[in-house]
XYZ file of C-alpha atoms in Angstrom:
762
model
C -29.848 -5.103 -2.204
C -33.040 -5.091 -4.254
C -34.592 -2.153 -4.935
C -36.708 -1.620 -2.321
C -34.841 -1.085 0.075
C -32.512 0.295 -2.119
C -35.386 3.183 -2.744
C -35.175 2.992 0.254
C -31.449 3.550 1.756
C -31.370 6.509 -0.960
C -33.992 8.550 0.175
C -32.939 7.726 3.783
C -29.661 9.904 2.251
C -27.300 6.678 2.249
C -25.034 5.101 0.111
C -26.730 2.210 -1.940
C -25.255 0.013 -4.608
C -27.870 -1.314 -7.563
C -26.443 -3.563 -10.349
C -28.310 -3.011 -13.452
C -28.365 -5.500 -16.639
C -27.405 -3.415 -19.969
C -29.545 -4.506 -23.157
C -29.052 -2.665 -26.054
C -24.784 -2.773 -26.434
C -23.029 -3.844 -29.307
C -19.795 -2.358 -28.384
C -17.531 -0.651 -26.215
C -18.275 3.092 -27.129
C -21.752 2.483 -25.867
C -20.534 1.274 -22.976
C -18.891 4.465 -22.589
C -21.906 6.698 -23.431
C -23.484 4.796 -20.439
C -22.084 4.671 -17.790
C -21.059 9.308 -19.774
C -25.069 9.064 -18.945
C -25.285 7.581 -15.365
C -21.720 9.837 -13.698
C -23.161 12.929 -14.581
C -26.246 12.326 -12.845
C -25.855 13.944 -9.506
C -24.740 11.440 -5.981
C -23.702 9.026 -9.368
C -21.298 6.406 -9.521
C -21.674 4.116 -12.163
C -19.187 1.661 -13.697
C -20.262 -0.188 -16.997
C -19.074 -3.805 -18.447
C -20.013 -4.317 -22.362
C -18.214 -8.381 -21.359
C -20.806 -8.587 -18.752
C -23.343 -6.799 -20.029
C -23.878 -4.956 -16.597
C -23.499 -1.420 -14.771
C -22.707 -1.906 -11.191
C -24.124 2.214 -9.558
C -23.618 2.882 -6.644
C -25.725 6.035 -5.409
C -26.972 8.239 -2.728
C -28.954 12.400 -2.495
C -32.496 11.075 -3.039
C -31.688 8.740 -6.979
C -34.036 6.471 -7.413
C -33.532 3.615 -9.264
C -36.101 4.064 -11.464
C -34.910 7.534 -12.650
C -31.338 5.663 -13.401
C -33.969 3.206 -15.549
C -34.842 6.112 -16.947
C -30.801 7.427 -17.690
C -30.226 4.344 -19.752
C -33.625 4.345 -21.789
C -33.319 7.795 -22.206
C -29.533 7.628 -23.648
C -30.441 4.488 -26.272
C -30.658 1.700 -24.317
C -32.495 -0.785 -22.010
C -32.203 -0.624 -18.040
C -33.520 -3.303 -15.027
C -32.679 -5.160 -12.327
C -31.449 -8.579 -12.564
C -34.105 -11.518 -11.742
C -34.130 -12.820 -7.799
C -32.639 -16.461 -7.759
C -35.997 -18.623 -8.098
C -36.549 -20.705 -5.643
C -35.200 -24.348 -6.095
C -37.678 -26.728 -7.161
C -37.382 -30.080 -5.932
C -36.813 -32.448 -8.701
C -34.297 -32.004 -10.678
C -35.235 -29.247 -13.922
C -34.986 -30.017 -17.041
C -31.898 -28.952 -19.488
C -31.236 -25.214 -20.557
C -32.989 -23.861 -23.103
C -30.151 -23.572 -26.197
C -29.127 -19.229 -25.792
C -31.948 -17.722 -27.475
C -30.407 -14.703 -28.634
C -27.119 -16.293 -29.818
C -28.674 -19.038 -31.570
C -31.126 -15.965 -33.346
C -26.955 -14.644 -34.289
C -26.156 -17.607 -35.237
C -29.619 -18.056 -37.553
C -28.368 -14.532 -39.455
C -24.557 -14.732 -39.986
C -26.290 -18.281 -41.393
C -28.060 -17.116 -44.390
C -26.215 -13.533 -44.318
C -22.601 -15.649 -45.462
C -24.102 -18.041 -48.041
C -26.167 -15.199 -49.571
C -22.394 -12.969 -49.674
C -20.650 -15.895 -50.710
C -21.550 -16.273 -54.054
C -21.931 -12.659 -54.392
C -18.072 -12.252 -53.701
C -17.131 -14.961 -55.446
C -18.769 -13.328 -58.887
C -16.274 -10.254 -58.249
C -13.589 -11.387 -56.991
C -13.097 -13.802 -59.754
C -13.650 -12.678 -63.598
C -14.327 -15.596 -64.423
C -17.414 -16.528 -63.345
C -18.674 -13.179 -64.266
C -20.997 -14.200 -66.546
C -23.654 -11.327 -68.719
C -26.061 -9.435 -65.691
C -23.873 -10.865 -63.247
C -23.636 -8.173 -61.651
C -28.137 -8.051 -61.440
C -27.524 -11.674 -59.600
C -25.202 -10.041 -57.188
C -27.337 -7.560 -56.483
C -30.397 -9.494 -55.494
C -28.250 -12.155 -52.966
C -25.995 -8.597 -51.953
C -29.193 -6.943 -51.103
C -31.475 -9.107 -48.171
C -27.122 -9.347 -46.922
C -26.574 -5.906 -46.666
C -31.021 -4.469 -45.374
C -31.576 -7.896 -43.124
C -28.071 -9.089 -42.368
C -26.837 -5.597 -41.376
C -30.064 -4.904 -39.794
C -28.999 -4.908 -35.487
C -26.018 -2.082 -37.166
C -28.910 -0.170 -38.999
C -30.966 -0.626 -36.277
C -28.728 0.837 -34.059
C -27.243 3.251 -35.717
C -30.129 5.119 -36.078
C -31.266 4.490 -32.002
C -27.657 5.913 -31.558
C -28.117 9.125 -34.193
C -31.301 10.174 -32.165
C -29.100 10.115 -29.677
C -26.790 11.667 -31.059
C -24.098 8.826 -30.489
C -21.563 7.021 -32.586
C -21.148 4.039 -31.910
C -19.564 1.261 -33.646
C -22.055 0.326 -35.516
C -22.369 3.702 -36.706
C -19.388 3.444 -38.607
C -20.793 -0.246 -40.289
C -23.963 1.018 -41.150
C -22.554 3.771 -42.731
C -20.002 2.406 -45.013
C -21.849 -0.661 -45.975
C -24.569 1.394 -46.974
C -22.635 3.511 -48.448
C -21.698 0.177 -50.656
C -24.656 -0.346 -50.838
C -25.794 2.851 -52.276
C -23.172 3.105 -54.879
C -23.185 0.189 -56.277
C -27.162 0.667 -56.625
C -26.500 4.301 -58.237
C -24.262 2.451 -60.402
C -26.132 0.164 -61.677
C -29.515 2.370 -62.701
C -28.172 5.525 -63.449
C -24.321 4.292 -64.678
C -22.654 1.292 -67.002
C -22.270 -1.009 -64.164
C -25.846 -2.289 -65.226
C -24.889 -2.976 -69.435
C -24.223 -6.687 -70.693
C -20.930 -7.349 -70.109
C -20.075 -5.556 -67.776
C -16.529 -6.807 -65.811
C -14.985 -6.225 -62.957
C -11.963 -6.710 -60.779
C -11.304 -7.318 -57.354
C -8.411 -4.914 -55.922
C -6.498 -5.278 -52.363
C -5.847 -1.610 -52.825
C -7.594 1.557 -53.652
C -7.289 2.451 -57.830
C -8.010 4.644 -59.982
C -11.709 3.573 -61.485
C -14.841 4.763 -63.517
C -16.559 5.522 -60.285
C -20.360 4.705 -63.075
C -19.088 1.062 -64.049
C -17.618 -0.082 -60.479
C -20.221 -1.611 -57.869
C -19.518 -3.128 -54.698
C -21.212 -5.231 -53.480
C -19.674 -8.067 -51.940
C -18.251 -5.046 -50.582
C -21.581 -4.069 -48.529
C -23.256 -8.016 -47.644
C -19.251 -9.293 -47.393
C -18.031 -7.150 -44.767
C -21.608 -7.437 -43.809
C -21.073 -11.516 -42.867
C -17.863 -10.512 -41.737
C -18.944 -8.324 -38.912
C -21.527 -10.883 -38.253
C -19.274 -13.345 -38.126
C -16.810 -10.812 -35.605
C -19.846 -10.460 -32.852
C -20.608 -14.401 -33.206
C -17.390 -15.702 -32.372
C -17.073 -12.825 -29.961
C -20.523 -13.637 -28.274
C -19.699 -17.239 -28.200
C -16.237 -16.543 -26.177
C -18.294 -14.035 -24.265
C -20.479 -16.780 -22.790
C -17.400 -19.663 -22.864
C -15.286 -16.841 -21.311
C -18.280 -16.470 -19.138
C -18.657 -20.683 -17.717
C -16.860 -20.897 -14.437
C -18.697 -18.429 -13.019
C -22.022 -19.758 -13.428
C -21.159 -23.628 -13.290
C -19.922 -22.214 -9.342
C -23.545 -20.863 -8.897
C -24.780 -23.619 -10.000
C -23.085 -25.610 -8.764
C -24.618 -26.432 -4.940
C -27.483 -28.575 -4.020
C -30.728 -28.425 -5.463
C -33.095 -30.307 -2.480
C -31.982 -31.314 0.803
C -33.407 -34.076 3.614
C -34.169 -32.184 6.707
C -35.056 -34.186 10.277
C -37.696 -33.218 11.346
C -39.366 -34.623 14.806
C -36.322 -37.354 14.167
C -37.570 -38.046 10.862
C -36.125 -36.747 6.991
C -38.827 -34.460 5.022
C -37.052 -33.818 1.495
C -37.458 -29.369 1.144
C -35.934 -26.818 -2.123
C -32.176 -26.317 -0.264
C -33.881 -22.488 -0.078
C -36.553 -23.726 2.774
C -33.362 -23.878 5.322
C -32.018 -21.774 8.113
C -29.567 -21.839 10.762
C -29.810 -24.868 13.064
C -31.581 -27.154 10.921
C -29.883 -30.308 10.636
C -29.898 -32.212 7.914
C -28.932 -35.583 6.330
C -25.801 -35.768 3.781
C -25.457 -40.000 2.350
C -22.539 -41.215 0.207
C -22.837 -39.380 -2.684
C -24.756 -36.514 -1.715
C -23.852 -32.822 -2.535
C -23.582 -31.464 1.397
C -26.717 -28.402 1.022
C -24.817 -25.955 2.594
C -22.050 -25.181 4.782
C -22.122 -26.523 8.648
C -20.828 -28.869 11.544
C -20.696 -32.357 11.309
C -23.136 -32.998 14.112
C -22.506 -36.874 13.632
C -21.131 -39.111 11.432
C -17.763 -39.628 10.115
C -16.870 -39.185 5.970
C -14.703 -37.982 3.480
C -15.635 -34.418 1.850
C -14.594 -34.351 -1.668
C -14.504 -30.083 -2.963
C -12.320 -29.960 -5.556
C -15.638 -28.573 -7.081
C -14.891 -25.617 -4.969
C -10.780 -25.331 -3.879
C -8.987 -27.629 -6.829
C -8.226 -29.363 -3.967
C -7.793 -33.190 -5.016
C -7.344 -34.871 -2.842
C -11.692 -35.747 0.176
C -10.973 -34.301 3.399
C -12.010 -36.391 6.418
C -14.369 -34.744 9.086
C -16.525 -35.584 11.857
C -18.247 -34.357 14.319
C -17.644 -30.829 15.013
C -15.609 -30.002 11.957
C -17.378 -27.708 9.879
C -17.720 -28.675 6.417
C -18.748 -26.170 2.961
C -22.371 -26.290 0.717
C -21.557 -28.221 -3.009
C -19.262 -30.086 -1.050
C -20.111 -34.218 -1.747
C -19.705 -36.311 0.090
C -17.588 -39.264 -0.605
C -18.037 -42.019 2.233
C -20.334 -42.701 5.337
C -23.660 -41.240 6.375
C -23.553 -37.030 7.784
C -26.265 -35.081 10.037
C -24.962 -31.929 9.309
C -26.288 -28.862 11.438
C -26.230 -25.738 9.674
C -24.702 -22.471 9.960
C -24.539 -20.671 7.617
C -28.114 -20.582 4.376
C -28.724 -18.156 1.127
C -25.946 -15.159 0.132
C -24.277 -15.956 3.874
C -22.353 -19.760 2.260
C -19.112 -20.053 1.173
C -20.375 -20.392 -2.475
C -22.349 -18.070 -2.912
C -19.153 -15.518 -1.489
C -17.416 -16.724 -3.917
C -19.474 -16.036 -6.724
C -20.394 -12.173 -6.117
C -16.688 -12.389 -5.157
C -15.917 -13.822 -8.374
C -18.874 -10.755 -10.616
C -18.082 -8.354 -8.584
C -14.407 -8.897 -9.942
C -15.275 -9.104 -13.529
C -17.988 -6.772 -13.323
C -15.088 -4.366 -12.198
C -12.227 -1.901 -14.581
C -8.566 -2.336 -14.599
C -7.104 1.000 -15.107
C -4.886 0.380 -18.361
C -9.551 -0.062 -19.322
C -10.761 3.342 -17.995
C -8.669 4.746 -20.057
C -9.200 2.581 -23.408
C -12.743 3.376 -22.241
C -11.955 6.613 -22.401
C -10.484 6.334 -26.031
C -13.355 4.389 -27.867
C -15.653 7.533 -26.436
C -14.515 9.607 -28.753
C -12.494 7.320 -31.447
C -15.371 6.841 -33.444
C -16.483 10.734 -33.845
C -13.016 11.370 -35.167
C -12.445 7.878 -36.942
C -16.584 9.991 -38.687
C -14.040 12.602 -39.503
C -11.057 11.186 -40.904
C -12.319 8.928 -43.420
C -14.816 12.323 -44.170
C -11.114 13.627 -45.182
C -9.120 11.200 -46.857
C -12.283 10.812 -48.887
C -11.925 14.751 -49.717
C -8.279 14.487 -49.955
C -8.988 11.758 -52.393
C -10.857 13.752 -54.248
C -8.283 16.525 -54.491
C -5.524 14.675 -55.229
C -7.053 12.257 -57.875
C -10.626 13.384 -58.977
C -11.301 9.973 -59.101
C -15.081 10.205 -57.175
C -15.067 5.955 -57.037
C -11.609 5.797 -55.602
C -12.409 8.255 -52.275
C -15.105 6.714 -51.593
C -13.585 3.412 -51.883
C -10.834 4.684 -49.120
C -13.003 6.180 -47.607
C -14.980 2.938 -46.268
C -12.073 1.305 -46.269
C -11.891 4.105 -43.317
C -14.351 3.131 -41.655
C -14.760 -0.368 -41.822
C -11.522 -0.715 -40.928
C -11.760 1.528 -37.712
C -14.536 -0.071 -35.585
C -12.887 0.083 -31.941
C -14.140 -3.936 -31.151
C -11.213 -5.232 -30.134
C -10.260 -2.232 -27.641
C -13.016 -2.891 -25.794
C -12.636 -6.758 -24.879
C -9.168 -6.101 -24.109
C -9.708 -6.309 -20.463
C -13.175 -7.574 -19.614
C -12.917 -11.019 -21.229
C -9.611 -11.186 -19.854
C -10.296 -11.019 -16.226
C -13.728 -13.511 -16.790
C -12.340 -15.726 -18.256
C -9.549 -15.030 -15.370
C -11.434 -14.406 -12.143
C -13.451 -17.554 -13.438
C -10.026 -20.468 -13.390
C -8.489 -18.560 -10.828
C -12.811 -19.917 -8.695
C -12.317 -23.343 -9.840
C -9.296 -23.333 -8.508
C -9.590 -22.089 -6.002
C -8.439 -18.175 -5.922
C -10.910 -15.576 -6.200
C -9.552 -12.261 -7.661
C -11.926 -9.329 -5.932
C -11.502 -6.960 -8.877
C -8.926 -6.023 -11.187
C -7.195 -2.964 -8.926
C -5.929 -6.127 -8.036
C -4.144 -7.354 -11.007
C -1.609 -3.714 -10.530
C -0.560 -5.020 -7.143
C 0.778 -8.438 -8.318
C 2.849 -7.917 -10.496
C 4.901 -5.238 -7.989
C 5.188 -6.913 -4.944
C 8.492 -8.331 -4.637
C 8.145 -8.961 -0.752
C 5.701 -11.912 0.484
C 5.059 -11.271 4.776
C 3.490 -14.896 5.935
C 1.786 -15.364 9.004
C 3.061 -18.301 10.994
C -0.170 -20.087 13.011
C -2.821 -21.435 10.176
C -0.517 -20.336 7.330
C 2.678 -21.736 7.207
C 2.231 -24.156 10.006
C -1.390 -26.145 10.814
C -2.368 -23.744 13.200
C -3.615 -27.371 15.644
C -0.996 -28.340 18.418
C -0.496 -32.217 16.869
C 2.482 -34.819 18.816
C 5.968 -34.491 16.874
C 7.815 -36.877 18.963
C 7.532 -39.423 21.501
C 11.453 -39.698 23.596
C 11.419 -42.165 26.671
C 14.516 -43.065 29.845
C 15.653 -46.754 28.812
C 13.832 -49.424 29.304
C 10.220 -47.976 28.450
C 7.564 -48.915 25.743
C 7.144 -45.885 24.160
C 3.070 -47.199 23.937
C 2.619 -48.301 27.007
C 3.682 -44.431 28.016
C 1.784 -42.374 24.402
C -1.135 -44.713 26.476
C -1.218 -43.631 29.653
C 0.149 -40.527 29.390
C -3.171 -39.669 26.280
C -5.830 -41.183 28.582
C -4.882 -38.652 31.274
C -4.565 -35.985 29.279
C -7.939 -36.228 27.191
C -9.090 -35.161 30.588
C -8.238 -31.651 29.738
C -9.233 -29.329 27.299
C -5.957 -27.893 26.957
C -4.209 -26.648 24.095
C -1.137 -29.844 24.378
C -3.129 -31.564 26.830
C -5.602 -32.121 23.237
C -2.316 -32.731 20.746
C -0.972 -35.827 23.476
C -4.804 -36.776 23.593
C -5.367 -37.148 20.070
C -1.545 -38.766 18.653
C -2.119 -40.390 21.255
C -5.506 -41.885 19.837
C -3.901 -42.672 16.625
C -1.805 -45.448 17.713
C -4.488 -47.749 18.348
C -5.424 -50.185 15.709
C -7.909 -48.096 12.589
C -11.369 -50.055 13.929
C -10.624 -48.542 17.392
C -9.535 -45.436 15.786
C -12.352 -45.093 13.513
C -14.774 -44.697 16.443
C -16.590 -41.343 17.471
C -13.617 -39.056 19.305
C -13.922 -39.500 23.494
C -15.451 -42.804 22.748
C -15.167 -45.657 25.368
C -12.635 -48.280 24.925
C -10.076 -46.032 23.211
C -7.970 -45.036 25.961
C -8.166 -45.708 29.412
C -10.847 -44.661 32.088
C -9.620 -41.898 34.453
C -9.896 -41.671 38.513
C -9.510 -38.653 40.355
C -7.878 -36.850 38.290
C -6.840 -33.539 39.141
C -5.340 -30.259 37.638
C -1.787 -28.679 39.397
C -2.585 -25.193 37.851
C 0.865 -24.314 35.671
C 2.653 -27.189 35.870
C -0.014 -29.840 34.887
C -1.928 -32.676 35.571
C -2.517 -36.060 37.488
C -4.246 -38.498 38.211
C -4.910 -42.987 38.673
C -5.065 -45.483 35.178
C -5.000 -49.033 36.280
C -4.614 -48.435 38.804
C -0.672 -46.115 38.580
C -0.412 -43.436 40.208
C 0.233 -41.485 36.332
C 1.121 -37.464 36.543
C 1.897 -35.716 33.065
C 3.311 -31.718 31.925
C 6.035 -30.111 34.476
C 5.551 -32.426 38.569
C 8.879 -34.641 38.088
C 11.826 -32.490 39.801
C 14.773 -34.337 38.695
C 15.167 -36.127 34.941
C 17.401 -38.840 33.939
C 19.638 -37.165 32.278
C 18.356 -38.514 29.123
C 15.251 -37.253 29.438
C 16.703 -33.756 30.269
C 19.083 -34.473 27.633
C 15.824 -34.502 25.513
C 13.373 -31.223 26.682
C 16.277 -29.399 26.371
C 16.067 -30.525 22.023
C 12.585 -30.330 22.201
C 13.067 -27.414 23.183
C 15.477 -25.431 20.707
C 13.783 -27.261 18.117
C 10.801 -24.809 18.877
C 9.072 -27.745 20.245
C 6.534 -27.985 23.727
C 8.511 -30.840 25.836
C 6.076 -32.371 28.474
C 7.218 -34.222 30.455
C 4.785 -38.038 31.163
C 5.499 -41.204 34.221
C 4.186 -43.172 36.669
C 4.723 -44.035 40.707
C 6.831 -40.901 40.984
C 9.286 -41.314 37.962
C 9.667 -40.000 35.175
C 8.879 -42.263 31.698
C 9.328 -39.765 28.778
C 8.981 -37.005 26.392
C 6.088 -35.921 24.593
C 7.566 -33.276 22.239
C 4.859 -30.828 20.762
C 4.254 -27.885 18.334
C 2.545 -26.329 15.944
C 3.226 -28.738 13.772
C 4.254 -27.503 10.555
C 2.500 -27.860 6.672
C 3.127 -30.403 4.938
C 3.159 -27.805 1.429
C 4.789 -24.978 2.608
C 9.086 -25.837 2.100
C 6.829 -26.069 -2.116
C 4.888 -22.598 -1.543
C 7.965 -20.798 -0.377
C 10.427 -22.020 -2.537
C 7.487 -21.764 -5.808
C 7.080 -17.876 -4.054
C 11.392 -17.202 -4.449
C 10.935 -18.811 -7.614
C 8.536 -16.299 -8.649
C 11.063 -13.292 -7.243
C 9.775 -12.831 -3.975
C 11.775 -12.402 -0.560
C 9.427 -14.551 1.883
C 8.997 -13.432 5.557
C 7.821 -15.030 8.566
C 5.491 -13.154 11.292
C 4.940 -14.332 14.324
C 3.164 -13.801 17.859
C 5.521 -17.142 18.570
C 8.683 -16.859 20.632
C 12.525 -16.371 19.047
C 13.503 -19.965 18.965
C 9.696 -21.266 17.848
C 10.194 -18.992 14.996
C 13.195 -20.043 13.738
C 12.949 -23.442 14.010
C 9.574 -23.146 11.341
C 11.288 -20.949 9.211
C 14.692 -23.464 9.274
C 12.068 -26.300 8.014
C 10.619 -23.916 5.086
C 13.830 -22.033 3.515
C 13.218 -18.991 5.212
C 16.477 -16.904 6.438
C 16.776 -16.609 10.024
C 17.129 -12.372 8.926
C 14.064 -12.386 7.494
C 11.687 -13.839 10.977
C 9.647 -11.689 12.491
C 9.208 -12.642 16.026
C 6.698 -11.630 19.317
C 5.000 -9.737 17.861
C 1.936 -8.657 19.492
C -1.211 -8.988 17.063
C -1.778 -4.634 17.073
C 1.862 -4.664 15.797
C 1.698 -6.614 11.994
C 0.737 -3.338 10.715
C 3.924 -2.120 11.671
C 5.818 -4.515 10.427
C 4.500 -4.023 6.896
C 5.074 -0.381 6.934
C 8.531 -0.707 8.115
C 9.013 -3.466 4.767
C 7.103 -0.541 2.789
C 9.569 2.510 3.674
C 11.980 -0.235 2.937
C 10.946 0.562 -0.189
C 9.436 -2.513 -0.386
C 5.675 -3.720 -2.657
C 4.227 -5.926 0.585
C 1.860 -9.219 -0.045
C 0.341 -10.672 3.473
C -1.196 -14.034 4.179
C -2.708 -14.188 6.375
C -6.120 -16.284 7.911
C -6.966 -15.267 11.932
C -8.956 -11.811 13.170
C -6.006 -10.867 14.584
C -4.420 -10.840 10.210
C -7.304 -8.925 9.437
C -5.343 -4.931 9.148
C -2.163 -6.435 7.955
C -3.736 -7.367 5.435
C -5.622 -4.361 4.081
C -1.970 -2.242 4.746
C 0.114 -4.242 2.252
C 0.091 -3.884 -1.383
C -1.372 -7.143 -1.712
C -3.506 -8.832 0.846
C -4.180 -12.880 -0.089
C -6.730 -13.986 2.315
C -6.473 -17.627 3.462
C -10.539 -19.419 2.645
C -10.132 -21.468 6.149
C -9.565 -18.162 8.035
C -11.836 -15.868 10.029
C -14.095 -13.698 8.199
C -12.472 -10.655 9.527
C -9.489 -12.238 6.844
C -11.335 -12.531 3.930
C -12.371 -9.472 4.375
C -9.610 -7.794 4.352
C -7.777 -8.597 1.631
C -7.603 -8.713 -1.708
C -7.152 -12.532 -2.512
C -8.246 -15.026 -0.881
C -7.125 -17.787 -1.349
C -10.400 -20.813 -0.597
C -8.022 -24.036 0.540
C -5.678 -23.798 3.585
C -2.931 -24.371 1.080
C -0.352 -21.888 1.328
C 0.777 -23.458 -2.297
C -2.390 -21.554 -3.561
C -1.395 -18.113 -2.393
C 1.817 -18.952 -5.042
C -0.760 -19.957 -7.371
C -2.701 -17.131 -7.541
C 0.377 -15.065 -8.116
C 1.163 -16.194 -11.010
C -2.241 -16.680 -12.400
C -3.097 -12.396 -11.730
C 0.405 -11.661 -13.335
C -0.712 -14.080 -15.926
C -4.667 -12.024 -16.408
C -2.552 -9.414 -15.980
C 0.472 -9.624 -19.076
C -2.934 -10.814 -21.603
C -4.765 -8.089 -20.497
C -2.260 -5.954 -21.435
C -0.938 -7.551 -24.723
C -4.886 -7.759 -25.810
C -4.223 -3.919 -25.674
C -1.954 -3.588 -27.437
C -3.169 -5.543 -29.752
C -5.784 -3.307 -30.029
C -4.351 -0.107 -30.027
C -1.490 -0.515 -32.671
C -3.877 -2.571 -34.651
C -6.189 0.058 -34.811
C -3.721 2.588 -34.695
C -1.788 0.937 -38.016
C -4.664 0.018 -40.072
C -6.498 3.492 -40.261
C -3.170 5.404 -41.849
C -3.062 2.213 -44.481
C -6.873 2.303 -45.121
C -6.278 6.143 -45.355
C -3.394 5.877 -47.727
C -6.198 3.696 -50.126
C -3.754 0.254 -49.910
C -6.752 -1.419 -47.776
C -9.935 -3.447 -50.380
C -13.477 -2.189 -47.725
C -13.887 -6.057 -47.567
C -10.164 -7.100 -47.123
C -10.262 -3.659 -43.698
C -13.886 -5.715 -43.353
C -12.676 -9.053 -42.563
C -8.842 -7.893 -40.603
C -11.929 -6.099 -38.435
C -13.541 -9.080 -37.072
C -10.106 -11.050 -36.674
C -8.499 -8.306 -34.588
C -11.582 -8.834 -32.071
C -11.711 -12.907 -32.298
C -7.370 -12.499 -31.735
C -8.413 -10.434 -28.270
C -11.066 -13.090 -26.634
C -9.096 -16.384 -28.415
C -5.894 -14.699 -26.403
C -8.014 -14.462 -23.265
C -9.208 -18.304 -23.839
C -6.219 -19.261 -23.478
C -6.092 -18.515 -19.730
C -8.323 -20.878 -19.134
C -5.555 -24.221 -19.789
C -4.001 -22.051 -16.835
C -2.961 -25.181 -14.381
């Protein structure tokens, strides 16, 4: 929503929604502060995500976007709306410049590390301490503390002016205190004397404060935390790379047909109804329907499916997929923000900007953590001073507390795992709508599968041909198919398509229905409720239920077909039945394997259908679902009742469906999985969207969601455990401040690296 539209909505008293880019946040407590300030505004509900550096804000009651931005700026940060997408250029764009912010951070890190390394070595290795070495350490450490640590000091000062404290406050106070102490010891104490030697200690011990310097702590901590920040920033960009790649998949320009000529225009100029040409190897510019041509389309970048799909006139194609075969003319049906690619990117981004319940708890803790730590540090200083009387030891322990306690890992635990997990899901054709979905995947124990379009193809197809003794099956299929080709009935179309598949490949490749594929029909007649008849190649052909007497072998074949849940159609000519054609909604090749995978996840599969019980049980037998878990002859409006009945039995229910009549059941279920090949209503109602029409992806989606949730919880356990365990150690004097700084940086890097393991999900 643009700001103008949003503001109009607000003025009208309706609810508006906007996404703001937040600048200046350096840790989770910054995000918590911005979120808290926004939520204090009347009519505003905001979620601020530190990892994506965005705020998703819903507002009403006359609030405008400018008011939201002003509130963020008063809090000490910057805010702006994302820039509108630029029209795609006609020529290939130049390679984007490397991230300037990341480059500046890398430069600051390298300079600080090069200067800090000799300072740390001189402090840690007494053998290297020549006369007046301490003055060289000061010369090298000063730029690191002042210039290298400038981002921390600047952020700490900004927050101080707004009466707040963040992780930067801890780092800034800790390093400046160590540096200030060192300056006092060098200029006013004994540390500046020639021949002074110092010994590096892992723990705090009694020492002479006037002859003790902490330059290695001040410079080493800055360098280590800059390293942590750099690795964290780089990992965050890698974590969001899947979404960025998804948004860049689309074609840049397109050959549109105008007055019979091809005109190359930017994709942004396309309108619904335009016809455009897609040559072999080109990307399809937008969602549409094939108007001319036959080809194979590679959709692997959107669905994860490696096998190209054959398409012809009337078939739907998706923007950003690749034409792997012949020339196609496509009529655009969706453009811009309505395309499947744009909707996928929007779903993924919304999921990454959301917060799981566990993250909300972490944010609340981060918001109060820093002030508590400062109090603990002051308490530590007072306790050490009171017990030992040693100012230097008390100071060292207090600085260690300040530096070890930074709650960075806590703030990164959930968003980084969400970014990687949802991004990887998008690459595999799995769209997770929001972080709260992850909790549902952990709890579900029953999965309800809609039959038509989910377990089966949703299209009638010819399954078997039975012929009377002495008859030729190819001849039967050819004549029956020719007659049925003139009918629009789904069963008739299935028989006609089956007949076409029986002709030579060269003929089959022609446009469906063209002359030469099947014989012509004369005197075609539809007999309501009974079938069709007509003249084909001089024979009076009839297909349907037009024969009152059947040979025993054909009657038996018809009974067996119906027992298997198939529709039996009798075909013959010149007054005699010659064979039986068995037609059914075919079970997808992958459905049996999918049911097996769902069982392996501890789920009980249930089949739900409006078809009769015979058909339903036949499908259930094929895929391996117990007949006791089959709900047949269920009206569309009753599907919700089945889901609720299972829930009343104490089950946590997942529902997989694809039709308009599944939307209510998908919304009612504890977890809704919508097939992306289905209707918009079903996709909107689902919690997870499976871009591919393959039921196996449902099992993959649940596995990925559970893995992402497990990663989030593992990250939080580490982050909480680290802070809980490290604070007492620092307060007890068991950690040197520089070791504390290294441990703090490692904690953040560990959490981000652990999240990046989700990129390897298969």
